Amino acid sequence: MKNNLLLGLSRFMVPVPRALWQMQVSRTARRLEAGLGFMSAEHHRIRNFVVSELPRVGKPLSPEFIGQNLNLPLIQVNAILDDLERHMAFLFRNEQRAVTWAYPVTVDKTPHLVALGTGEQVYAA
């Protein structure tokens, strides 16, 4: 049964041919990759930074804070944050333009409080 895919139809389990499901997985992977194609290395760098820093800092992260810590010009940080938010890719900013959540974490109170292995507590987005 290793590397087999079964499709449940009513009371029956029908095997799906390997070539068929592998083709579908490849198609889906290409589509997901294309959806993130707008992201440069700096996009990923900023996004990864805010995900790791939100739990540590415990409050919204200003563009200035992000730029100082990543040694990036403020204009570039703001442009990338605008881009990430516009594409609804992983983050949201408050009215002061500070990042309040970057999937999967947020400093906004939600019903999902998570304790990290580092001892920090953060809400899940």
Coordinates of N, CA and C in Angstrom, one line a residue:
M1 N 0.8 -1.2 0.0 CA 0.0 0.0 0.0 C 0.9 1.3 0.0
K2 N 2.2 1.1 0.0 CA 3.0 2.3 0.1 C 2.9 3.1 -1.2
N3 N 2.7 4.5 -1.0 CA 2.6 5.4 -2.1 C 1.4 5.1 -3.0
N4 N 0.3 4.6 -2.4 CA -0.9 4.4 -3.2 C -1.9 5.5 -2.7
L5 N -2.8 5.8 -3.5 CA -3.9 6.8 -3.2 C -5.2 6.1 -3.4
L6 N -6.1 6.1 -2.4 CA -7.4 5.5 -2.5 C -8.4 6.6 -2.4
L7 N -9.4 6.5 -3.3 CA -10.5 7.5 -3.3 C -11.8 6.8 -2.7
G8 N -12.4 7.4 -1.7 CA -13.6 6.9 -1.1 C -14.8 7.3 -1.9
L9 N -15.5 6.3 -2.4 CA -16.8 6.5 -3.1 C -17.8 5.7 -2.4
S10 N -18.7 6.3 -1.7 CA -19.7 5.6 -1.0 C -19.1 4.7 0.0
R11 N -19.3 3.4 -0.1 CA -18.7 2.4 0.8 C -17.4 1.8 0.3
F12 N -17.0 2.3 -0.9 CA -15.9 1.6 -1.6 C -14.7 2.5 -1.6
M13 N -13.5 1.9 -1.6 CA -12.2 2.5 -1.8 C -11.7 2.1 -3.1
V14 N -11.5 3.1 -4.0 CA -11.1 2.9 -5.3 C -9.6 3.4 -5.5
P15 N -8.7 2.5 -6.0 CA -7.3 3.0 -6.2 C -7.2 4.0 -7.3
V16 N -6.5 5.1 -7.1 CA -6.2 6.0 -8.2 C -4.9 5.7 -8.8
P17 N -4.8 5.6 -10.1 CA -3.5 5.3 -10.7 C -2.4 6.4 -10.4
R18 N -1.2 5.9 -10.1 CA -0.1 6.7 -9.6 C 0.1 7.8 -10.6
A19 N 0.2 7.6 -11.9 CA 0.5 8.7 -12.9 C -0.6 9.8 -12.8
L20 N -1.8 9.4 -12.5 CA -2.9 10.4 -12.4 C -2.7 11.3 -11.2
W21 N -2.5 10.8 -10.0 CA -2.4 11.6 -8.8 C -1.0 12.3 -8.8
Q22 N 0.0 11.8 -9.3 CA 1.3 12.5 -9.4 C 1.2 13.7 -10.3
M23 N 0.5 13.5 -11.4 CA 0.3 14.7 -12.3 C -0.4 15.8 -11.6
Q24 N -1.5 15.4 -10.9 CA -2.3 16.4 -10.2 C -1.4 17.1 -9.1
V25 N -0.6 16.4 -8.4 CA 0.3 17.0 -7.3 C 1.2 18.0 -8.0
S26 N 1.8 17.6 -9.1 CA 2.8 18.5 -9.8 C 2.1 19.7 -10.3
R27 N 0.9 19.6 -10.8 CA 0.1 20.7 -11.3 C -0.2 21.7 -10.2
T28 N -0.6 21.2 -9.0 CA -0.9 22.0 -7.9 C 0.3 22.7 -7.4
A29 N 1.5 22.0 -7.3 CA 2.7 22.6 -6.9 C 3.1 23.8 -7.8
R30 N 3.0 23.6 -9.1 CA 3.3 24.7 -10.0 C 2.4 25.9 -9.8
R31 N 1.1 25.6 -9.6 CA 0.2 26.7 -9.4 C 0.5 27.5 -8.1
L32 N 0.8 26.8 -7.1 CA 1.2 27.4 -5.8 C 2.4 28.2 -5.9
E33 N 3.4 27.7 -6.6 CA 4.7 28.4 -6.8 C 4.4 29.7 -7.7
A34 N 3.6 29.6 -8.7 CA 3.3 30.7 -9.5 C 2.6 31.8 -8.7
G35 N 1.8 31.4 -7.7 CA 1.1 32.4 -6.9 C 2.0 33.2 -6.0
L36 N 3.2 32.6 -5.7 CA 4.2 33.3 -4.8 C 5.3 33.8 -5.7
G37 N 5.2 33.8 -7.0 CA 6.2 34.2 -7.9 C 6.6 35.7 -7.8
F38 N 5.7 36.5 -7.2 CA 5.9 37.9 -7.1 C 7.0 38.2 -6.0
M39 N 7.2 37.2 -5.1 CA 8.0 37.4 -3.9 C 9.5 37.3 -4.2
S40 N 10.2 38.3 -3.9 CA 11.7 38.3 -4.1 C 12.3 37.7 -2.8
A41 N 13.6 37.6 -2.8 CA 14.3 37.1 -1.6 C 14.1 38.1 -0.5
E42 N 14.0 39.4 -0.8 CA 13.7 40.4 0.3 C 12.3 40.2 0.9
H43 N 11.3 39.9 0.0 CA 9.9 39.6 0.5 C 10.0 38.5 1.5
H44 N 10.7 37.4 1.1 CA 10.7 36.2 2.0 C 11.5 36.6 3.3
R45 N 12.5 37.4 3.2 CA 13.3 37.8 4.3 C 12.4 38.6 5.3
I46 N 11.7 39.6 4.8 CA 10.8 40.4 5.7 C 9.7 39.5 6.3
R47 N 9.1 38.7 5.5 CA 8.0 37.9 6.0 C 8.5 36.9 7.1
N48 N 9.7 36.3 6.9 CA 10.2 35.4 7.9 C 10.6 36.1 9.1
F49 N 11.1 37.3 9.0 CA 11.5 38.1 10.1 C 10.3 38.4 11.0
V50 N 9.2 38.9 10.4 CA 8.0 39.3 11.2 C 7.4 38.1 11.8
V51 N 7.4 37.0 11.2 CA 6.8 35.7 11.8 C 7.6 35.4 13.0
S52 N 8.9 35.5 13.0 CA 9.8 35.1 14.1 C 9.8 36.2 15.2
E53 N 9.6 37.5 14.8 CA 9.7 38.5 15.8 C 8.4 38.9 16.5
L54 N 7.3 38.7 15.9 CA 6.0 39.0 16.5 C 5.9 38.2 17.9
P55 N 6.1 36.9 18.0 CA 6.0 36.3 19.3 C 7.1 36.8 20.3
R56 N 8.2 37.1 19.8 CA 9.3 37.6 20.7 C 9.0 39.0 21.2
V57 N 8.6 39.9 20.4 CA 8.3 41.3 20.7 C 7.0 41.4 21.4
G58 N 6.0 40.7 20.9 CA 4.7 40.7 21.5 C 3.8 41.9 21.3
K59 N 4.2 42.7 20.3 CA 3.4 43.9 19.9 C 3.6 44.1 18.4
P60 N 2.8 45.0 17.8 CA 3.0 45.2 16.3 C 4.4 45.7 16.0
L61 N 4.8 45.3 14.8 CA 6.2 45.7 14.4 C 6.1 46.8 13.3
S62 N 6.7 47.9 13.6 CA 6.7 49.1 12.7 C 7.6 48.8 11.6
P63 N 7.4 49.4 10.4 CA 8.3 49.3 9.3 C 9.7 49.8 9.7
E64 N 9.8 50.8 10.5 CA 11.1 51.3 11.0 C 11.9 50.2 11.7
F65 N 11.2 49.5 12.6 CA 11.8 48.4 13.4 C 12.3 47.3 12.5
I66 N 11.4 46.9 11.5 CA 11.8 45.9 10.5 C 13.0 46.3 9.7
G67 N 13.0 47.6 9.2 CA 14.1 48.1 8.4 C 15.4 48.1 9.2
Q68 N 15.3 48.6 10.4 CA 16.6 48.7 11.3 C 17.2 47.3 11.5
N69 N 16.3 46.3 11.8 CA 16.8 45.0 12.2 C 17.3 44.2 11.0
L70 N 16.8 44.5 9.8 CA 17.2 43.8 8.6 C 18.1 44.7 7.7
N71 N 18.5 45.9 8.2 CA 19.4 46.8 7.5 C 18.9 47.0 6.1
L72 N 17.6 47.4 6.0 CA 17.0 47.7 4.7 C 16.4 49.1 4.8
P73 N 16.4 49.9 3.7 CA 15.9 51.2 3.7 C 14.4 51.2 3.9
L74 N 13.9 52.2 4.6 CA 12.5 52.2 5.0 C 11.6 52.2 3.8
I75 N 11.9 52.9 2.7 CA 11.1 52.9 1.5 C 11.0 51.5 0.9
Q76 N 12.0 50.7 1.0 CA 11.9 49.3 0.5 C 11.1 48.5 1.4
V77 N 11.2 48.6 2.7 CA 10.4 47.9 3.6 C 8.9 48.2 3.4
N78 N 8.6 49.5 3.3 CA 7.2 49.8 3.1 C 6.6 49.3 1.8
A79 N 7.5 49.4 0.7 CA 7.0 48.8 -0.6 C 6.8 47.3 -0.5
I80 N 7.6 46.6 0.2 CA 7.5 45.2 0.3 C 6.3 44.8 1.2
L81 N 6.1 45.5 2.3 CA 4.9 45.3 3.1 C 3.6 45.6 2.3
D82 N 3.6 46.7 1.6 CA 2.5 47.0 0.7 C 2.2 45.8 -0.2
D83 N 3.2 45.3 -0.9 CA 3.1 44.2 -1.8 C 2.6 43.0 -1.2
L84 N 3.1 42.6 0.0 CA 2.7 41.4 0.7 C 1.2 41.5 1.1
E85 N 0.9 42.7 1.6 CA -0.5 42.9 2.0 C -1.5 42.9 0.8
R86 N -1.1 43.6 -0.2 CA -1.9 43.6 -1.4 C -2.2 42.3 -2.0
H87 N -1.2 41.4 -2.0 CA -1.4 40.0 -2.5 C -2.0 39.1 -1.4
M88 N -2.4 39.7 -0.3 CA -3.0 38.9 0.8 C -2.1 37.7 1.1
A89 N -0.8 38.0 1.1 CA 0.2 37.0 1.3 C 0.8 37.1 2.7
F90 N 0.1 36.5 3.6 CA 0.7 36.2 4.9 C 0.7 37.3 6.0
L91 N 0.4 38.6 5.6 CA 0.4 39.6 6.7 C -0.6 40.6 6.6
F92 N -0.8 41.3 7.7 CA -1.8 42.4 7.9 C -1.2 43.4 8.7
R93 N -1.5 44.7 8.4 CA -1.1 45.8 9.2 C -2.2 46.6 9.8
N94 N -2.0 47.2 10.9 CA -3.0 48.0 11.6 C -3.1 49.4 11.0
E95 N -3.9 50.3 11.6 CA -4.0 51.7 11.0 C -2.7 52.5 11.1
Q96 N -1.8 52.1 12.0 CA -0.5 52.8 12.1 C 0.5 52.2 11.2
R97 N 0.1 51.3 10.3 CA 0.9 50.6 9.3 C 1.9 49.6 9.9
A98 N 1.7 49.2 11.2 CA 2.6 48.3 11.8 C 2.0 46.9 11.6
V99 N 2.9 45.9 11.4 CA 2.4 44.5 11.2 C 1.9 43.9 12.5
T100 N 0.6 43.5 12.4 CA 0.0 42.9 13.6 C -0.1 41.4 13.5
W101 N -0.2 40.9 12.3 CA -0.1 39.4 12.1 C 0.6 39.1 10.8
A102 N 1.3 38.0 10.9 CA 2.0 37.3 9.8 C 1.7 35.8 10.0
Y103 N 0.9 35.3 9.1 CA 0.5 33.9 9.2 C 1.7 33.0 9.5
P104 N 1.7 32.3 10.6 CA 0.5 31.8 11.4 C 0.3 32.5 12.7
V105 N 1.0 33.6 13.0 CA 1.0 34.3 14.3 C 0.4 35.7 14.2
T106 N -0.1 36.1 15.4 CA -0.6 37.5 15.5 C -0.4 38.0 16.9
V107 N -0.3 39.3 17.0 CA -0.4 39.9 18.4 C -1.8 40.4 18.7
D108 N -2.7 40.3 17.8 CA -4.1 40.5 18.1 C -4.7 39.3 18.8
K109 N -5.5 39.6 19.8 CA -6.1 38.6 20.6 C -7.1 37.8 19.8
T110 N -6.9 36.5 19.7 CA -7.8 35.5 19.1 C -8.1 34.4 20.1
P111 N -9.0 33.5 19.7 CA -9.3 32.4 20.6 C -8.2 31.4 20.7
H112 N -7.2 31.6 19.9 CA -6.1 30.5 19.8 C -4.8 31.0 20.4
L113 N -4.6 30.8 21.7 CA -3.3 31.1 22.3 C -2.4 29.9 22.2
V114 N -1.2 30.2 21.7 CA -0.3 29.1 21.5 C 1.0 29.3 22.3
A115 N 1.5 28.3 23.0 CA 2.7 28.4 23.7 C 3.8 27.7 22.9
L116 N 4.8 28.5 22.5 CA 5.9 28.0 21.7 C 7.0 27.3 22.6
G117 N 7.8 26.5 21.9 CA 8.8 25.7 22.6 C 9.8 26.6 23.3
T118 N 9.9 27.9 22.9 CA 10.9 28.9 23.4 C 10.3 29.5 24.7
G119 N 9.0 29.1 25.0 CA 8.4 29.7 26.2 C 7.5 30.9 25.9
E120 N 7.7 31.5 24.7 CA 6.8 32.6 24.3 C 5.4 32.2 24.0
Q121 N 4.5 33.1 24.3 CA 3.1 32.8 24.0 C 2.6 33.8 22.9
V122 N 1.9 33.3 22.0 CA 1.4 34.1 20.9 C 0.0 33.6 20.4
Y123 N -0.7 34.5 19.9 CA -2.0 34.0 19.3 C -1.8 33.5 17.9
A124 N -2.6 32.5 17.6 CA -2.5 32.0 16.2 C -3.5 32.8 15.3
A125 N -3.0 33.1 14.1 CA -3.8 33.9 13.2 C -4.9 33.0 12.5

